[in-house]
Amino acid sequence: MKKFVMAAVGGILAGGVLTTQVAGPLIAQEAEKNSSIYEQLDLFGDIFERIRAQYVEEVDESELIEAAINGMLISLDPHSSYLSPDDADDMRVQTRGSFGGLGIEVTQEEGFVKVVSPIDDTPADEAGIEAGDFITHVDGDSVLGLTLDEAVDLMRGPVGSEIVITVLREDVDEPFDVTIIRDTIKLTAVRTRTQGDTVVLRITTFNDQTFPNLEDTLNEAVEELGGMDKVNGFVIDLRNNPGGLLTQAIKVSDGFLDKGEIVSTRGRNPQDGDRYNASEGDLAMGKPIVVLINGGSASASEIVAGALQDHRRAIVIGTKSFGKGSVQTVMPLKGDGAMRLTTARYYTPSGRSIQALGVSPDIIVEQPRRDPNEETEEEEENRFSRSEADLRGRLDNDSLTEDERRQIEEERQKAEDAAALREEDYQLAYAIDILRGLSALEPSK
């Protein structure tokens, strides 16, 4: 018994000694790390004081501190930044859907400003700015070496004023200048129209109004066609949609899903993750859906496209999306400023991250660039084509009733409208053709 007690005590003592031996270096390392951080903070304070006292010109201390804070944040990733009180206020206004500017969503790449997408019906869109364009100069001043916020500040100005931006575009040999007149940007989150038997939902941004606009205009379009039975499907057009509010992306996805995961987010710590699931109810009532994306579809757009694609609820066509798979949290700071910090990555229902990869379409469809003054061989042939109906003295078709003849004419008109749409917007026409084909395969009722 005495031997057993001695062994047990020995074990406890050995454990105590072992703990002391391991914990000692760890505590020392932590103390050394903290000491190093405080030394670096002292170094920062020393540099700040020397700049104030010895720089060749007098400096604004508050601007210097803001620049230091912003430098710290932008060193993390392109989407983290400091927002001055004015910038924070502008951001809050943008989420409500109206603000002044050119109408482009931008990021920074290789020191230059890169256009994520132009916003529909804005000065930049009307001037021909395209997703993927690089802006190298603003009014002749280079943006190389500027932070993204500084470059954006250069592009800001009074409504009605003129700005000249120099653009570098892929497949164009030389940079070229584009003159734009600044205007008030009023965002219409969702534009809906009918194209034949198809309802086209053009979502331009994800702000506070996106889902309410979507629900209202979708119902109006369905009613215009005579009810859901008359609709052959829906096109959700997310091209050149730079994203916006995560909450709205979830609501839009939920609008077309009955169940299952929509998106999950994962931060540094596992407990910080969130998972968002769909609730029952489908605005499209099971009708087929085609989603259109391109290189200007980013962030919230990619959440919607990825969710509907993973659930096999929609066919995604177009070109690869932008690939922004991170979540930014805006944190208010003292003095009415804010900090935009990347706090998580998001994942589609299948568990894939689209960060830097984008959403790959099920069917790749490029939007051809075409000179409107250039006549194709097909058009040239069509100008001289004739049919039996054009011949003088031809026989009439006596096998059709008036209703049958009218139906044939209506179908022909739809085909002609589709052909005209192909010239105007090839990707959208392709999407509508897919829905028309799926509708033709449905058994007649």
CSV table of C-alpha atoms in Angstrom, one decimal:
chain,number,residue,atom,x,y,z
A,1,MET,CA,0.0,0.0,0.0
A,2,LYS,CA,2.9,2.3,0.9
A,3,LYS,CA,4.5,1.6,-2.5
A,4,PHE,CA,1.3,2.5,-4.3
A,5,VAL,CA,0.9,5.8,-2.5
A,6,MET,CA,4.4,6.7,-3.2
A,7,ALA,CA,4.0,5.9,-6.9
A,8,ALA,CA,0.8,8.0,-7.1
A,9,VAL,CA,2.4,10.9,-5.4
A,10,GLY,CA,5.5,10.5,-7.6
A,11,GLY,CA,3.2,10.6,-10.7
A,12,ILE,CA,1.6,13.8,-9.5
A,13,LEU,CA,5.0,15.4,-8.8
A,14,ALA,CA,6.3,14.4,-12.1
A,15,GLY,CA,3.3,15.9,-13.8
A,16,GLY,CA,3.8,19.1,-11.8
A,17,VAL,CA,7.4,19.3,-12.9
A,18,LEU,CA,6.5,18.6,-16.5
A,19,THR,CA,3.8,21.3,-16.5
A,20,THR,CA,6.3,23.8,-15.1
A,21,GLN,CA,8.9,22.9,-17.7
A,22,VAL,CA,6.4,23.4,-20.7
A,23,ALA,CA,4.5,26.4,-19.4
A,24,GLY,CA,7.7,28.4,-18.5
A,25,PRO,CA,8.9,28.8,-22.2
A,26,LEU,CA,5.3,29.4,-23.4
A,27,ILE,CA,4.8,32.2,-20.9
A,28,ALA,CA,8.2,33.6,-21.8
A,29,GLN,CA,7.5,33.5,-25.6
A,30,GLU,CA,4.1,35.3,-25.1
A,31,ALA,CA,5.8,38.0,-23.0
A,32,GLU,CA,8.5,38.4,-25.6
A,33,LYS,CA,5.8,38.7,-28.4
A,34,ASN,CA,3.9,41.3,-26.4
A,35,SER,CA,7.1,43.2,-25.7
A,36,SER,CA,7.9,43.2,-29.5
A,37,ILE,CA,4.4,44.6,-30.3
A,38,TYR,CA,4.8,47.4,-27.8
A,39,GLU,CA,8.2,48.2,-29.2
A,40,GLN,CA,6.7,48.5,-32.7
A,41,LEU,CA,3.9,50.7,-31.4
A,42,ASP,CA,6.5,52.9,-29.8
A,43,LEU,CA,8.3,52.9,-33.1
A,44,PHE,CA,5.1,54.1,-34.8
A,45,GLY,CA,4.7,56.9,-32.3
A,46,ASP,CA,8.4,57.9,-32.8
A,47,ILE,CA,8.0,58.1,-36.5
A,48,PHE,CA,4.7,60.0,-36.2
A,49,GLU,CA,6.4,62.6,-33.9
A,50,ARG,CA,9.4,63.0,-36.2
A,51,ILE,CA,7.1,63.6,-39.3
A,52,ARG,CA,5.2,66.2,-37.3
A,53,ALA,CA,8.4,67.9,-36.3
A,54,GLN,CA,10.8,67.5,-39.2
A,55,TYR,CA,8.9,66.9,-42.4
A,56,VAL,CA,9.6,69.6,-45.0
A,57,GLU,CA,6.0,70.9,-44.9
A,58,GLU,CA,3.5,71.2,-42.1
A,59,VAL,CA,1.3,68.1,-42.0
A,60,ASP,CA,-2.3,67.5,-40.9
A,61,GLU,CA,-2.0,65.1,-38.0
A,62,SER,CA,-5.5,63.7,-38.4
A,63,GLU,CA,-4.9,63.0,-42.1
A,64,LEU,CA,-1.6,61.3,-41.3
A,65,ILE,CA,-3.3,59.0,-38.7
A,66,GLU,CA,-6.1,58.2,-41.2
A,67,ALA,CA,-3.5,57.3,-43.8
A,68,ALA,CA,-1.7,55.1,-41.4
A,69,ILE,CA,-4.9,53.3,-40.4
A,70,ASN,CA,-5.9,52.8,-44.0
A,71,GLY,CA,-2.5,51.6,-44.9
A,72,MET,CA,-2.8,48.9,-42.2
A,73,LEU,CA,-6.2,47.8,-43.5
A,74,ILE,CA,-5.4,47.8,-47.2
A,75,SER,CA,-2.3,45.7,-46.5
A,76,LEU,CA,-4.7,42.8,-45.6
A,77,ASP,CA,-6.8,42.5,-48.8
A,78,PRO,CA,-8.3,44.7,-51.5
A,79,HIS,CA,-11.7,44.9,-49.7
A,80,SER,CA,-10.6,46.0,-46.2
A,81,SER,CA,-10.3,49.8,-45.7
A,82,TYR,CA,-10.9,52.7,-43.4
A,83,LEU,CA,-14.0,54.9,-44.1
A,84,SER,CA,-13.8,58.5,-43.2
A,85,PRO,CA,-17.0,60.0,-41.8
A,86,ASP,CA,-17.8,61.3,-45.3
A,87,ASP,CA,-17.1,57.9,-46.9
A,88,ALA,CA,-19.1,56.1,-44.3
A,89,ASP,CA,-22.0,58.3,-44.9
A,90,ASP,CA,-21.7,57.8,-48.7
A,91,MET,CA,-21.7,54.0,-48.2
A,92,ARG,CA,-24.9,54.2,-46.1
A,93,VAL,CA,-26.6,56.3,-48.9
A,94,GLN,CA,-25.5,53.8,-51.6
A,95,THR,CA,-27.2,50.9,-49.8
A,96,ARG,CA,-30.4,53.0,-49.9
A,97,GLY,CA,-30.1,53.3,-53.7
A,98,SER,CA,-29.2,56.9,-54.7
A,99,PHE,CA,-25.9,58.7,-54.8
A,100,GLY,CA,-23.7,60.9,-57.0
A,101,GLY,CA,-20.9,59.7,-59.3
A,102,LEU,CA,-20.0,58.0,-62.5
A,103,GLY,CA,-21.9,54.7,-61.9
A,104,ILE,CA,-19.0,52.1,-61.7
A,105,GLU,CA,-18.1,49.6,-59.1
A,106,VAL,CA,-14.3,49.3,-58.8
A,107,THR,CA,-11.5,47.4,-57.2
A,108,GLN,CA,-7.7,47.7,-57.3
A,109,GLU,CA,-5.3,45.4,-59.2
A,110,GLU,CA,-1.6,45.8,-59.9
A,111,GLY,CA,-1.8,49.4,-58.7
A,112,PHE,CA,-4.5,50.4,-61.1
A,113,VAL,CA,-8.2,50.9,-60.7
A,114,LYS,CA,-10.1,47.9,-62.2
A,115,VAL,CA,-13.8,48.2,-63.2
A,116,VAL,CA,-15.8,45.3,-61.6
A,117,SER,CA,-18.9,46.5,-63.5
A,118,PRO,CA,-20.6,49.6,-64.8
A,119,ILE,CA,-24.1,50.1,-63.3
A,120,ASP,CA,-27.0,50.1,-65.8
A,121,ASP,CA,-28.2,53.4,-67.2
A,122,THR,CA,-25.5,55.5,-65.5
A,123,PRO,CA,-23.0,57.9,-67.2
A,124,ALA,CA,-20.2,55.2,-67.1
A,125,ASP,CA,-22.5,52.7,-68.7
A,126,GLU,CA,-23.6,55.1,-71.4
A,127,ALA,CA,-20.0,56.1,-72.1
A,128,GLY,CA,-19.2,52.4,-72.9
A,129,ILE,CA,-17.1,51.5,-69.8
A,130,GLU,CA,-16.9,47.7,-69.5
A,131,ALA,CA,-16.3,45.2,-66.8
A,132,GLY,CA,-12.5,44.4,-66.7
A,133,ASP,CA,-11.4,47.9,-67.9
A,134,PHE,CA,-8.4,49.4,-66.1
A,135,ILE,CA,-8.5,53.1,-65.3
A,136,THR,CA,-4.9,54.4,-65.5
A,137,HIS,CA,-5.4,58.2,-65.3
A,138,VAL,CA,-8.1,60.6,-64.1
A,139,ASP,CA,-8.0,64.0,-65.8
A,140,GLY,CA,-4.5,63.2,-66.9
A,141,ASP,CA,-3.3,62.3,-63.4
A,142,SER,CA,-2.0,58.8,-62.9
A,143,VAL,CA,-3.7,56.6,-60.3
A,144,LEU,CA,-0.7,54.4,-60.0
A,145,GLY,CA,0.5,54.4,-56.3
A,146,LEU,CA,-2.8,55.8,-55.0
A,147,THR,CA,-5.0,53.8,-52.6
A,148,LEU,CA,-8.4,52.8,-54.0
A,149,ASP,CA,-10.1,55.4,-51.8
A,150,GLU,CA,-7.8,58.1,-53.1
A,151,ALA,CA,-8.4,57.1,-56.7
A,152,VAL,CA,-12.2,57.1,-56.1
A,153,ASP,CA,-11.9,60.6,-54.5
A,154,LEU,CA,-10.3,61.8,-57.8
A,155,MET,CA,-13.3,60.6,-59.7
A,156,ARG,CA,-15.8,62.3,-57.4
A,157,GLY,CA,-17.1,65.8,-58.2
A,158,PRO,CA,-20.1,68.0,-58.6
A,159,VAL,CA,-23.1,66.6,-60.6
A,160,GLY,CA,-22.9,68.0,-64.1
A,161,SER,CA,-19.1,68.3,-64.1
A,162,GLU,CA,-16.9,66.6,-66.7
A,163,ILE,CA,-14.2,64.0,-66.1
A,164,VAL,CA,-11.8,62.4,-68.5
A,165,ILE,CA,-10.6,58.9,-67.6
A,166,THR,CA,-7.9,56.9,-69.4
A,167,VAL,CA,-8.9,53.3,-70.0
A,168,LEU,CA,-6.8,50.3,-70.8
A,169,ARG,CA,-8.9,47.5,-72.3
A,170,GLU,CA,-8.0,43.9,-73.2
A,171,ASP,CA,-7.8,43.4,-77.0
A,172,VAL,CA,-7.3,47.1,-77.5
A,173,ASP,CA,-3.7,48.0,-78.3
A,174,GLU,CA,-3.5,51.5,-76.9
A,175,PRO,CA,-5.1,53.2,-73.9
A,176,PHE,CA,-7.9,55.6,-74.8
A,177,ASP,CA,-9.7,58.5,-73.1
A,178,VAL,CA,-13.4,58.5,-72.2
A,179,THR,CA,-15.2,61.7,-71.3
A,180,ILE,CA,-18.0,61.3,-68.8
A,181,ILE,CA,-20.4,63.8,-67.2
A,182,ARG,CA,-21.0,63.1,-63.5
A,183,ASP,CA,-24.6,62.7,-62.5
A,184,THR,CA,-26.8,61.6,-59.6
A,185,ILE,CA,-26.9,57.8,-59.7
A,186,LYS,CA,-30.4,56.5,-58.9
A,187,LEU,CA,-30.3,52.7,-58.7
A,188,THR,CA,-33.3,50.7,-59.8
A,189,ALA,CA,-32.5,47.4,-58.1
A,190,VAL,CA,-34.7,45.3,-60.3
A,191,ARG,CA,-36.0,45.8,-63.8
A,192,THR,CA,-38.5,43.3,-65.1
A,193,ARG,CA,-39.9,42.8,-68.6
A,194,THR,CA,-41.5,40.0,-70.6
A,195,GLN,CA,-39.9,38.6,-73.7
A,196,GLY,CA,-42.4,36.4,-75.4
A,197,ASP,CA,-43.6,33.9,-72.8
A,198,THR,CA,-40.5,34.5,-70.6
A,199,VAL,CA,-40.1,36.9,-67.6
A,200,VAL,CA,-36.7,38.6,-67.6
A,201,LEU,CA,-35.6,39.8,-64.1
A,202,ARG,CA,-32.6,42.2,-64.4
A,203,ILE,CA,-31.1,42.6,-61.0
A,204,THR,CA,-28.6,45.5,-61.0
A,205,THR,CA,-27.5,45.6,-57.4
A,206,PHE,CA,-28.3,44.2,-53.9
A,207,ASN,CA,-29.5,47.1,-51.8
A,208,ASP,CA,-32.4,47.5,-49.3
A,209,GLN,CA,-34.9,47.6,-52.2
A,210,THR,CA,-33.8,44.5,-54.1
A,211,PHE,CA,-36.0,41.8,-52.8
A,212,PRO,CA,-39.2,43.9,-52.5
A,213,ASN,CA,-38.6,45.2,-56.0
A,214,LEU,CA,-38.1,41.7,-57.3
A,215,GLU,CA,-41.3,40.3,-55.7
A,216,ASP,CA,-43.5,43.2,-56.9
A,217,THR,CA,-42.2,43.3,-60.5
A,218,LEU,CA,-42.2,39.6,-60.9
A,219,ASN,CA,-45.9,39.3,-59.9
A,220,GLU,CA,-46.8,42.2,-62.2
A,221,ALA,CA,-45.0,40.5,-65.2
A,222,VAL,CA,-46.7,37.2,-64.5
A,223,GLU,CA,-50.1,39.0,-64.3
A,224,GLU,CA,-49.3,40.8,-67.6
A,225,LEU,CA,-48.8,37.4,-69.3
A,226,GLY,CA,-52.1,36.1,-68.0
A,227,GLY,CA,-50.9,34.0,-65.1
A,228,MET,CA,-48.2,31.5,-64.2
A,229,ASP,CA,-49.7,29.0,-66.6
A,230,LYS,CA,-48.7,31.3,-69.5
A,231,VAL,CA,-45.1,31.7,-68.4
A,232,ASN,CA,-42.5,29.3,-69.8
A,233,GLY,CA,-39.8,30.3,-67.4
A,234,PHE,CA,-37.7,33.1,-65.9
A,235,VAL,CA,-34.3,34.6,-66.7
A,236,ILE,CA,-32.4,36.1,-63.7
A,237,ASP,CA,-29.9,38.5,-65.3
A,238,LEU,CA,-27.0,39.1,-62.9
A,239,ARG,CA,-24.5,40.4,-65.5
A,240,ASN,CA,-22.4,43.3,-64.3
A,241,ASN,CA,-24.0,43.2,-60.9
A,242,PRO,CA,-21.2,44.1,-58.4
A,243,GLY,CA,-23.1,42.7,-55.4
A,244,GLY,CA,-24.1,44.5,-52.2
A,245,LEU,CA,-25.9,43.4,-49.1
A,246,LEU,CA,-25.5,39.7,-48.1
A,247,THR,CA,-29.0,39.8,-46.5
A,248,GLN,CA,-30.6,40.7,-49.9
A,249,ALA,CA,-28.7,37.9,-51.7
A,250,ILE,CA,-30.0,35.4,-49.2
A,251,LYS,CA,-33.6,36.7,-49.6
A,252,VAL,CA,-33.4,36.6,-53.4
A,253,SER,CA,-32.0,33.0,-53.4
A,254,ASP,CA,-34.7,32.0,-50.8
A,255,GLY,CA,-37.3,33.4,-53.2
A,256,PHE,CA,-36.7,30.6,-55.7
A,257,LEU,CA,-35.7,27.8,-53.3
A,258,ASP,CA,-38.1,25.7,-51.1
A,259,LYS,CA,-35.5,24.2,-48.8
A,260,GLY,CA,-31.9,23.6,-48.2
A,261,GLU,CA,-28.8,25.7,-47.5
A,262,ILE,CA,-28.3,29.0,-49.4
A,263,VAL,CA,-24.9,30.0,-48.2
A,264,SER,CA,-22.6,29.5,-45.2
A,265,THR,CA,-19.9,31.8,-43.9
A,266,ARG,CA,-16.8,30.8,-42.0
A,267,GLY,CA,-14.5,33.2,-40.1
A,268,ARG,CA,-11.2,32.6,-38.4
A,269,ASN,CA,-12.9,30.9,-35.5
A,270,PRO,CA,-15.3,28.0,-36.2
A,271,GLN,CA,-17.9,29.4,-33.7
A,272,ASP,CA,-18.1,32.6,-35.9
A,273,GLY,CA,-19.6,30.7,-38.8
A,274,ASP,CA,-23.2,31.1,-39.9
A,275,ARG,CA,-25.4,29.0,-42.1
A,276,TYR,CA,-28.5,30.3,-43.9
A,277,ASN,CA,-31.3,28.0,-45.1
A,278,ALA,CA,-34.2,28.5,-47.4
A,279,SER,CA,-37.8,28.6,-46.2
A,280,GLU,CA,-40.7,27.1,-48.1
A,281,GLY,CA,-42.1,29.1,-51.0
A,282,ASP,CA,-41.0,29.6,-54.6
A,283,LEU,CA,-41.9,32.8,-56.5
A,284,ALA,CA,-41.5,31.0,-59.8
A,285,MET,CA,-43.7,28.1,-58.7
A,286,GLY,CA,-41.3,25.5,-60.1
A,287,LYS,CA,-41.0,27.0,-63.5
A,288,PRO,CA,-37.5,26.6,-65.1
A,289,ILE,CA,-34.9,29.3,-64.4
A,290,VAL,CA,-31.8,30.5,-66.3
A,291,VAL,CA,-29.3,32.7,-64.5
A,292,LEU,CA,-27.1,34.9,-66.6
A,293,ILE,CA,-23.6,35.9,-65.3
A,294,ASN,CA,-20.4,37.4,-66.6
A,295,GLY,CA,-17.0,38.7,-65.3
A,296,GLY,CA,-18.8,41.7,-63.8
A,297,SER,CA,-21.0,39.5,-61.6
A,298,ALA,CA,-19.5,39.7,-58.1
A,299,SER,CA,-20.1,38.9,-54.4
A,300,ALA,CA,-23.9,38.8,-53.7
A,301,SER,CA,-24.5,38.0,-57.4
A,302,GLU,CA,-22.3,34.9,-57.0
A,303,ILE,CA,-24.1,33.8,-53.9
A,304,VAL,CA,-27.4,33.7,-55.8
A,305,ALA,CA,-25.9,32.1,-58.9
A,306,GLY,CA,-24.0,29.5,-56.8
A,307,ALA,CA,-27.0,28.6,-54.6
A,308,LEU,CA,-29.4,28.1,-57.5
A,309,GLN,CA,-26.8,26.2,-59.4
A,310,ASP,CA,-25.9,23.8,-56.6
A,311,HIS,CA,-29.6,23.1,-55.9
A,312,ARG,CA,-30.1,22.3,-59.7
A,313,ARG,CA,-32.8,25.0,-59.5
A,314,ALA,CA,-31.3,27.0,-62.4
A,315,ILE,CA,-29.1,26.6,-65.5
A,316,VAL,CA,-26.3,29.1,-65.2
A,317,ILE,CA,-25.0,30.5,-68.5
A,318,GLY,CA,-22.6,33.2,-69.7
A,319,THR,CA,-19.0,33.6,-68.6
A,320,LYS,CA,-17.1,33.0,-65.4
A,321,SER,CA,-18.0,35.4,-62.6
A,322,PHE,CA,-15.6,37.8,-60.8
A,323,GLY,CA,-14.7,35.6,-57.9
A,324,LYS,CA,-15.2,37.7,-54.8
A,325,GLY,CA,-15.9,35.1,-52.1
A,326,SER,CA,-15.3,37.1,-48.9
A,327,VAL,CA,-17.6,38.9,-46.5
A,328,GLN,CA,-16.9,42.4,-45.2
A,329,THR,CA,-18.3,43.7,-41.9
A,330,VAL,CA,-18.6,47.5,-41.5
A,331,MET,CA,-17.7,48.4,-37.9
A,332,PRO,CA,-18.5,51.9,-36.6
A,333,LEU,CA,-15.6,53.8,-35.1
A,334,LYS,CA,-15.2,56.8,-32.9
A,335,GLY,CA,-15.7,60.1,-34.7
A,336,ASP,CA,-18.4,58.8,-37.1
A,337,GLY,CA,-15.9,56.9,-39.3
A,338,ALA,CA,-16.0,53.2,-39.9
A,339,MET,CA,-13.8,50.2,-40.7
A,340,ARG,CA,-14.6,47.8,-43.5
A,341,LEU,CA,-13.0,44.5,-42.5
A,342,THR,CA,-13.0,41.2,-44.2
A,343,THR,CA,-14.3,38.8,-41.5
A,344,ALA,CA,-15.3,35.6,-43.3
A,345,ARG,CA,-15.3,33.6,-46.5
A,346,TYR,CA,-18.6,32.4,-47.9
A,347,TYR,CA,-19.4,29.0,-49.3
A,348,THR,CA,-22.1,27.7,-51.7
A,349,PRO,CA,-24.4,24.9,-50.6
A,350,SER,CA,-22.0,22.2,-52.0
A,351,GLY,CA,-19.2,23.6,-49.8
A,352,ARG,CA,-17.2,25.3,-52.5
A,353,SER,CA,-15.6,28.7,-52.1
A,354,ILE,CA,-15.6,30.9,-55.2
A,355,GLN,CA,-12.9,33.1,-53.9
A,356,ALA,CA,-10.6,34.1,-56.8
A,357,LEU,CA,-12.2,31.3,-58.9
A,358,GLY,CA,-15.7,32.6,-59.6
A,359,VAL,CA,-18.9,30.7,-60.5
A,360,SER,CA,-18.4,28.7,-63.6
A,361,PRO,CA,-21.4,28.6,-65.9
A,362,ASP,CA,-23.1,25.3,-66.8
A,363,ILE,CA,-23.0,26.6,-70.4
A,364,ILE,CA,-20.3,29.1,-71.5
A,365,VAL,CA,-21.8,31.7,-73.8
A,366,GLU,CA,-19.7,34.7,-74.9
A,367,GLN,CA,-21.2,38.0,-75.7
A,368,PRO,CA,-19.9,38.7,-79.2
A,369,ARG,CA,-18.6,42.2,-80.0
A,370,ARG,CA,-19.8,43.4,-83.3
A,371,ASP,CA,-19.4,46.6,-85.3
A,372,PRO,CA,-23.0,47.8,-85.9
A,373,ASN,CA,-21.9,49.2,-89.3
A,374,GLU,CA,-20.7,45.8,-90.4
A,375,GLU,CA,-23.1,43.7,-92.4
A,376,THR,CA,-22.8,39.9,-92.1
A,377,GLU,CA,-22.9,37.5,-95.0
A,378,GLU,CA,-26.1,36.1,-93.7
A,379,GLU,CA,-27.8,39.5,-93.6
A,380,GLU,CA,-26.6,40.2,-97.1
A,381,GLU,CA,-28.1,36.9,-98.3
A,382,ASN,CA,-31.4,37.6,-96.5
A,383,ARG,CA,-31.8,41.0,-98.3
A,384,PHE,CA,-32.1,39.1,-101.6
A,385,SER,CA,-34.0,36.0,-100.3
A,386,ARG,CA,-37.5,35.3,-101.5
A,387,SER,CA,-40.1,32.7,-100.7
A,388,GLU,CA,-43.2,31.1,-102.4
A,389,ALA,CA,-45.4,33.7,-100.7
A,390,ASP,CA,-43.6,36.5,-102.6
A,391,LEU,CA,-44.4,35.0,-106.0
A,392,ARG,CA,-47.1,36.6,-108.1
A,393,GLY,CA,-50.0,34.3,-108.8
A,394,ARG,CA,-49.0,31.7,-106.1
A,395,LEU,CA,-51.6,29.3,-104.7
A,396,ASP,CA,-53.2,30.1,-101.3
A,397,ASN,CA,-53.0,27.6,-98.5
A,398,ASP,CA,-56.5,26.3,-98.1
A,399,SER,CA,-55.7,23.7,-95.3
A,400,LEU,CA,-55.7,26.2,-92.4
A,401,THR,CA,-58.4,27.8,-90.4
A,402,GLU,CA,-58.2,31.4,-89.4
A,403,ASP,CA,-57.3,30.5,-85.8
A,404,GLU,CA,-54.5,28.1,-87.1
A,405,ARG,CA,-53.2,30.8,-89.4
A,406,ARG,CA,-53.2,33.3,-86.6
A,407,GLN,CA,-51.3,30.9,-84.4
A,408,ILE,CA,-48.7,30.3,-87.0
A,409,GLU,CA,-48.3,34.1,-87.5
A,410,GLU,CA,-47.9,34.6,-83.8
A,411,GLU,CA,-45.2,31.8,-83.6
A,412,ARG,CA,-43.4,33.3,-86.5
A,413,GLN,CA,-43.5,36.7,-84.9
A,414,LYS,CA,-42.0,35.2,-81.7
A,415,ALA,CA,-39.2,33.7,-83.8
A,416,GLU,CA,-38.5,37.0,-85.5
A,417,ASP,CA,-38.4,38.8,-82.2
A,418,ALA,CA,-36.0,36.2,-80.9
A,419,ALA,CA,-33.8,36.7,-83.9
A,420,ALA,CA,-33.8,40.4,-83.4
A,421,LEU,CA,-32.9,39.9,-79.7
A,422,ARG,CA,-29.9,37.8,-80.7
A,423,GLU,CA,-28.5,40.8,-82.5
A,424,GLU,CA,-29.1,43.1,-79.5
A,425,ASP,CA,-28.2,40.7,-76.7
A,426,TYR,CA,-26.9,37.3,-77.7
A,427,GLN,CA,-26.6,35.9,-74.2
A,428,LEU,CA,-30.1,36.8,-73.2
A,429,ALA,CA,-31.5,35.4,-76.4
A,430,TYR,CA,-29.6,32.1,-75.7
A,431,ALA,CA,-31.2,32.0,-72.2
A,432,ILE,CA,-34.7,32.5,-73.6
A,433,ASP,CA,-34.0,29.8,-76.3
A,434,ILE,CA,-33.1,27.4,-73.5
A,435,LEU,CA,-36.4,28.1,-71.7
A,436,ARG,CA,-38.4,27.8,-75.0
A,437,GLY,CA,-36.7,24.4,-75.6
A,438,LEU,CA,-37.5,23.2,-72.1
A,439,SER,CA,-41.1,24.4,-72.5
A,440,ALA,CA,-41.5,22.4,-75.8
A,441,LEU,CA,-40.5,19.2,-74.0
A,442,GLU,CA,-43.2,19.6,-71.4
A,443,PRO,CA,-46.2,17.2,-71.9
A,444,SER,CA,-49.3,19.1,-73.2
A,445,LYS,CA,-52.0,19.5,-70.6
